XYZ file of C-alpha atoms in Angstrom:
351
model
C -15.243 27.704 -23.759
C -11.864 29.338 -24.016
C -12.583 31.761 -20.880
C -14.387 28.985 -18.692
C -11.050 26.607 -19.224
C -8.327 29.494 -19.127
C -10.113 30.426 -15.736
C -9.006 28.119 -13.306
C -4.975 30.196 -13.547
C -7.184 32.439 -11.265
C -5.802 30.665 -7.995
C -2.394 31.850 -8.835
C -3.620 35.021 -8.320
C -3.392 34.834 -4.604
C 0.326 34.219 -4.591
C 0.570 37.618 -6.515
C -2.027 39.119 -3.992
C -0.066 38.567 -1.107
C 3.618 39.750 -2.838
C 1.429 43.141 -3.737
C 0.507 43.494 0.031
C 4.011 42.859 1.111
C 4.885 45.516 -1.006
C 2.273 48.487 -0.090
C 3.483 47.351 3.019
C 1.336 47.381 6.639
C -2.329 46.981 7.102
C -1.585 46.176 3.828
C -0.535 42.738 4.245
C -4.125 41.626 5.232
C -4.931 42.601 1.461
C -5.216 38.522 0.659
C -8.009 39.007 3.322
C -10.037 41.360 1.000
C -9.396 39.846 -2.157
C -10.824 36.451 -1.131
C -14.059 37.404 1.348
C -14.788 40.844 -0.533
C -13.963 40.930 -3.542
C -14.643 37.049 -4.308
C -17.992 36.972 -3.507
C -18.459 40.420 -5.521
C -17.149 38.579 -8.305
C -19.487 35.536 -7.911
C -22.028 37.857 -8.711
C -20.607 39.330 -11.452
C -19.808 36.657 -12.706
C -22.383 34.683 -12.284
C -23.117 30.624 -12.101
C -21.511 28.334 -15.112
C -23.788 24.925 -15.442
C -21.573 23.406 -17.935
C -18.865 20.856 -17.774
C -15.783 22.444 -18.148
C -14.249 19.737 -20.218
C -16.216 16.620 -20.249
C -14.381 13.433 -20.354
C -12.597 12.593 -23.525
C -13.356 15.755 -25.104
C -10.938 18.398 -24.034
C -7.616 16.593 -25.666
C -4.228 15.673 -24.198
C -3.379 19.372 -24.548
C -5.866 20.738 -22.115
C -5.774 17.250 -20.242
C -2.217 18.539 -19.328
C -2.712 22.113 -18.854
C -5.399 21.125 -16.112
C -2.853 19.056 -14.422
C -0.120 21.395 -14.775
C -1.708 24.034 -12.971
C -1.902 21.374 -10.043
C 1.401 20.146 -9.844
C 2.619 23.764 -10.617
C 0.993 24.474 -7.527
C 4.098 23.053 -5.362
C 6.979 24.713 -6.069
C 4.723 28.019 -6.185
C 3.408 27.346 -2.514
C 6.628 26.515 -1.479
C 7.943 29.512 -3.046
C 5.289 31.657 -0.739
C 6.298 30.316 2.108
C 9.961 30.512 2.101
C 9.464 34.072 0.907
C 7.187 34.384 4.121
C 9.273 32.883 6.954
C 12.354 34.803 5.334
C 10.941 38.484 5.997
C 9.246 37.278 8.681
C 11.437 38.551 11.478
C 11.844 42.236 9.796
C 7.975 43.169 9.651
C 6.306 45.423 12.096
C 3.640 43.830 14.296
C 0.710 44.513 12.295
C 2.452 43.631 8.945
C 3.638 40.406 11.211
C 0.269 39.408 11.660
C -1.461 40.593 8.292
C 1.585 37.935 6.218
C 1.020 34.778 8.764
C -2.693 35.243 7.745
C -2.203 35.926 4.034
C 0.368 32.866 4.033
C -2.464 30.467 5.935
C -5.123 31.607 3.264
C -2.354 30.922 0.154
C -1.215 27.472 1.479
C -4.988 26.297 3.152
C -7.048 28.716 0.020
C -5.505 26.988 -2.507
C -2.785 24.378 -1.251
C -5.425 21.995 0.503
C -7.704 22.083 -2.618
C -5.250 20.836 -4.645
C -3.682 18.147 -2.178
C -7.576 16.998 -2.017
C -7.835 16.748 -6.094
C -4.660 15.315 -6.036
C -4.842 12.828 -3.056
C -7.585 11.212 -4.888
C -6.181 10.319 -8.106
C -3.961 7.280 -8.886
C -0.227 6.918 -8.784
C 2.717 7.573 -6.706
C 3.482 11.280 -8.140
C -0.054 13.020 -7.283
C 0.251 11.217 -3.524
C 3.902 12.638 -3.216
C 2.855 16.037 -4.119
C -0.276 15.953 -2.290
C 1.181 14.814 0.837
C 4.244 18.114 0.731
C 1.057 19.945 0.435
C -0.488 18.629 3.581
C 3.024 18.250 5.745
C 3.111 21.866 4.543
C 0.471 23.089 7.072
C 0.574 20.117 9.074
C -2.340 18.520 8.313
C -1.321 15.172 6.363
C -3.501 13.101 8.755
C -6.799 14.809 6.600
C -4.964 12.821 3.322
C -5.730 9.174 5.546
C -9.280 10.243 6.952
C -10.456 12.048 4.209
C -10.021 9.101 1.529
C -10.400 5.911 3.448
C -12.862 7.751 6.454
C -14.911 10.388 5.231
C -15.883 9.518 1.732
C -17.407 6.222 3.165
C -19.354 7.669 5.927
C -20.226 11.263 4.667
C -23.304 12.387 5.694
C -23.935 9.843 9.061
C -23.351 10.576 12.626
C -19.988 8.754 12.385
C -17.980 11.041 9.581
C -16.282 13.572 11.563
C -16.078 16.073 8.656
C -20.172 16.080 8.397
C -21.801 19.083 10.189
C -25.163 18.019 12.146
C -28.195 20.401 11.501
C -27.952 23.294 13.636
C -24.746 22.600 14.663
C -22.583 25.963 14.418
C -18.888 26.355 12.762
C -17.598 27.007 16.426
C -18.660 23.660 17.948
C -17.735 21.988 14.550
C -14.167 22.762 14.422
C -12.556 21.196 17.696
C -15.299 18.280 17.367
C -13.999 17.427 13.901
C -10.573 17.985 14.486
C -10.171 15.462 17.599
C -12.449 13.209 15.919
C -10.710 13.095 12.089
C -7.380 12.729 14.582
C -9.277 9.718 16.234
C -10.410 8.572 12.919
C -7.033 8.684 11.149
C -5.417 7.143 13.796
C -7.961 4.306 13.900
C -7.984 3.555 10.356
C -3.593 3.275 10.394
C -4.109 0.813 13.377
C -5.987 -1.409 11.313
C -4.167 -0.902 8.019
C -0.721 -1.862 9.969
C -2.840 -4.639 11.696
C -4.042 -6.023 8.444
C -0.330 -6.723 7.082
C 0.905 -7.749 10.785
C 2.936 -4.522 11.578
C 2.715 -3.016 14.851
C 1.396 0.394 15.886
C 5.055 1.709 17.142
C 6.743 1.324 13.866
C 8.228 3.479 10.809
C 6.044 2.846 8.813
C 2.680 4.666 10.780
C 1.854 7.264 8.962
C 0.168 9.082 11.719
C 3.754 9.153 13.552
C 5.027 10.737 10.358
C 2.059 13.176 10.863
C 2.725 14.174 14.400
C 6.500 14.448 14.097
C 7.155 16.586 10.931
C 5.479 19.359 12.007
C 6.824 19.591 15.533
C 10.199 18.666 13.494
C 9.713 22.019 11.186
C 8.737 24.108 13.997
C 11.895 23.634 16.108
C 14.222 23.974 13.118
C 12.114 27.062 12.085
C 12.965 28.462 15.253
C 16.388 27.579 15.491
C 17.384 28.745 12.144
C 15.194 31.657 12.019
C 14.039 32.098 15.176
C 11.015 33.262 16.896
C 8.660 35.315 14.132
C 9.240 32.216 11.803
C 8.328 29.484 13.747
C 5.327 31.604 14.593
C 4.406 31.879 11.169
C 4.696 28.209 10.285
C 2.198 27.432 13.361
C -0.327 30.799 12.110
C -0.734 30.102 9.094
C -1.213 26.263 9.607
C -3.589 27.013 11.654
C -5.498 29.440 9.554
C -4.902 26.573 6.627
C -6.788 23.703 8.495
C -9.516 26.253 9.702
C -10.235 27.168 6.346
C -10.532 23.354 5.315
C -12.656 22.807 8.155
C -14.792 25.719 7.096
C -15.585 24.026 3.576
C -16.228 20.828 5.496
C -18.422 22.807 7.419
C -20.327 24.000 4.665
C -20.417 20.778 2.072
C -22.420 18.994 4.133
C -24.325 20.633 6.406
C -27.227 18.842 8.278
C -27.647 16.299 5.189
C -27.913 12.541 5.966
C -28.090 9.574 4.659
C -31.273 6.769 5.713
C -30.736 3.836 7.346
C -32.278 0.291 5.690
C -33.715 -2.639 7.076
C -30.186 -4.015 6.740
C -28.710 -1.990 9.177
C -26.496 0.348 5.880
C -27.033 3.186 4.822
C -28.089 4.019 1.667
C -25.782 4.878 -1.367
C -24.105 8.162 -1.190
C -25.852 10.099 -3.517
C -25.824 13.576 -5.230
C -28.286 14.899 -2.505
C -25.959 14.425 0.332
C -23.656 17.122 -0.385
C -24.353 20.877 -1.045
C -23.325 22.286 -4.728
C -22.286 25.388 -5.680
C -21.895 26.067 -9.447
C -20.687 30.462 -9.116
C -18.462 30.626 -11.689
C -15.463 32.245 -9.697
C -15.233 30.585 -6.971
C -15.362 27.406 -8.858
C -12.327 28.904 -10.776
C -10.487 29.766 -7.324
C -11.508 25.917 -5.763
C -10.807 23.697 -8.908
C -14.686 22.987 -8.954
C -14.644 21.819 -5.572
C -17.933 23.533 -4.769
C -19.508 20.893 -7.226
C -19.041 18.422 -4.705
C -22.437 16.691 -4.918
C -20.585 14.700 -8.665
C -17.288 14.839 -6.667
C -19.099 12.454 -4.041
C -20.774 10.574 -6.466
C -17.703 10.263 -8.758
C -14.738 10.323 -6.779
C -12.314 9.947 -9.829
C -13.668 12.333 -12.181
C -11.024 15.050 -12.360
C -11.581 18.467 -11.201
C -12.570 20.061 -15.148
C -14.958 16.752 -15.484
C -17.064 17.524 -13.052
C -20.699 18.697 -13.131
C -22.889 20.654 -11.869
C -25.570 18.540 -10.182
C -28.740 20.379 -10.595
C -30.594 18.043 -8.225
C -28.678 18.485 -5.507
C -29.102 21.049 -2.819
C -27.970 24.278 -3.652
C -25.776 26.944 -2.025
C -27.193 30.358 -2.431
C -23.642 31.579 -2.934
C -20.078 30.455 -3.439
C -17.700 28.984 -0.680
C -16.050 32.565 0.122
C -19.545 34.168 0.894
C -21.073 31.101 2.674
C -17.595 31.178 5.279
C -18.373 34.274 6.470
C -22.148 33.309 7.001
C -20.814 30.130 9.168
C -18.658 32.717 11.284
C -21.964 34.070 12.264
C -24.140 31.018 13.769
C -27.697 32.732 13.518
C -26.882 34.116 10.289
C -25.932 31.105 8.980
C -29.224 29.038 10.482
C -31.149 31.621 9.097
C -29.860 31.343 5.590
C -29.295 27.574 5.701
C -31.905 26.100 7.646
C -35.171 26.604 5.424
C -32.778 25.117 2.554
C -32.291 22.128 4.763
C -36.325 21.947 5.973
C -36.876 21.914 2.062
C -34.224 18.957 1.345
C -35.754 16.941 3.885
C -39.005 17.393 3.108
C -37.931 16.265 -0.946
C -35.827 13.444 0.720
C -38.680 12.292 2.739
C -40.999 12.503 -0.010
C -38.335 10.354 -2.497
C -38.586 7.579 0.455
């Protein structure tokens, strides 16, 4: 119980990871590269799957109640940290060492920063948004925090959630599709928010204004301060943040959908409409996002409440394994689509 709670420091690894590369120098600087599609997966295997709760609610104590949150909120200054550290040394590396740190500082702020803004954009109370948000202005992505909550968790799995994949539908055609359309979607949803308490679009107060200008805002100062290389960095590994999101999108709900009823509604999100994943590392390096079936299901339950849903459908690996299947289309239908023909043929038969 000790190991399976002490676990989840494992994402601060990645900070470290990318400091050692610095250091060795180089090629050297893609080392956060290895240690999260090679060696990850290896240690999913190792380690094998965990089925239990990690700390069920009201069991764990205030003490572990605020370790769990502390590693979140620790998460901030730490990310921040990274990245100052990144656009400052910036403009000294070589090319290659260039390249290998913009990618190594997208998989630190989108690996680990988006997880947490996710766990914390869903809890209560004006300290977890604040924090959460940072997170997301970070790699400009704070439109996900409006989508995500009042878009996606209503509509997941049905033709209109942006962030669900359609069966056969390949990682390549999924990214710019849900980009523009969680854009659309945010967008849509602060219209009628600003609507509903007689504000008008063009105001202060749109958040999706706030989302477009910060980020151009950074980049220009970036590049006026520091020039060039860190402005460059900002936009890389933003980019390589949201793709990485997009990626676990990508894979939480492929092809799964929800029936329509005589009403017209769809039926109750359930624990079959998203895919779970209980390998014991990567749940440690995710905050138990891969059990995402209870997250759905539960979307208050904190991350170390969550459990593994054994009737859901079930990834044959963890989340840093099954993105480098979705980078290869027919590798990916061929490992994924039988698992879908099988759901369907259980959801069909549960009718």
């Amino acid at each position: 119980m000790l190991l399976r709670r002490l676990g989840f420091v494992m994402p601060l690894l990645l900070p470290l990871v990318l400091l050692l590369g610095w250091r060795l120098g180089g090629a050297w600087n893609f080392l956060t590269v290895g240690y999260a599609f090679l060696f990850a997966p290896l240690a999913d295997g190792l380690a094998g799957v965990d089925t239990d709760t990690v700390a069920p609610p009201r069991s764990a104590g205030r003490g572990w109640a605020a370790f769990f949150d502390a590693l979140l909120y620790a998460w901030l200054p730490i990310e921040f940290g990274v990245l100052a550290f990144a656009l400052g040394v910036v403009g000294s590396a070589s090319p290659l060492a260039r390249a290998g740190l913009m990618v190594s500082t997208g998989l630190v702020t989108g690996g680990v920063g988006i997880v947490v803004a996710h766990e914390l954009g869903h809890r209560q109370g004006r300290l977890p948004r604040v924090v959460a948000a940072l997170l997301l202005y970070m790699v400009g992505y704070y439109h996900f925090y409006i989508e995500h909550n009042q878009g996606h968790h209503s509509r997941v799995a049905t033709e209109e959630d942006p962030a669900t994949a359609r069966a056969g539908e390949s990682f390549w055609r999924f990214l710019p599709r849900t980009v523009a359309q969680g854009l659309a979607s945010a967008w849509h949803i602060e219209r009628r928010r600003l609507s509903a308490a007689g504000r008008p679009v063009l105001t202060w107060r749109n958040r999706m204004l706030w989302a477009g200008a910060v980020p151009v805002a950074v980049v220009v100062l970036l590049y006026a301060a520091l020039g060039a290389p860190a402005a460059a960095l900002y936009l890389v590994q933003a980019i390589v943040a949201v793709s990485l999101l997009e990626a676990v999108n990508y894979i939480e709900h492929y092809g799964l959908t929800r029936r329509r009823l005589a009403d017209g509604r769809y039926e109750k999100v359930g624990m079959q409409h998203s895919w779970n994943a209980s390998q014991r590392y990567s749940n440690w390096l995710t905050f138990n996002l891969q059990r995402h079936s209870h997250h759905h299901v539960q979307v208050t339950r904190r991350y170390q409440e969550l459990e593994h849903a054994a009737g859901a459908p079930q990834l044959p690996t963890g989340y840093s394994a099954m993105m480098i299947l979705a980078l290869v289309p027919p590798l990916w239908r061929r490992v994924m689509d039988p698992r879908l023909d099988a759901w369907r043929r259980e959801h069909a038969a549960g009718a």
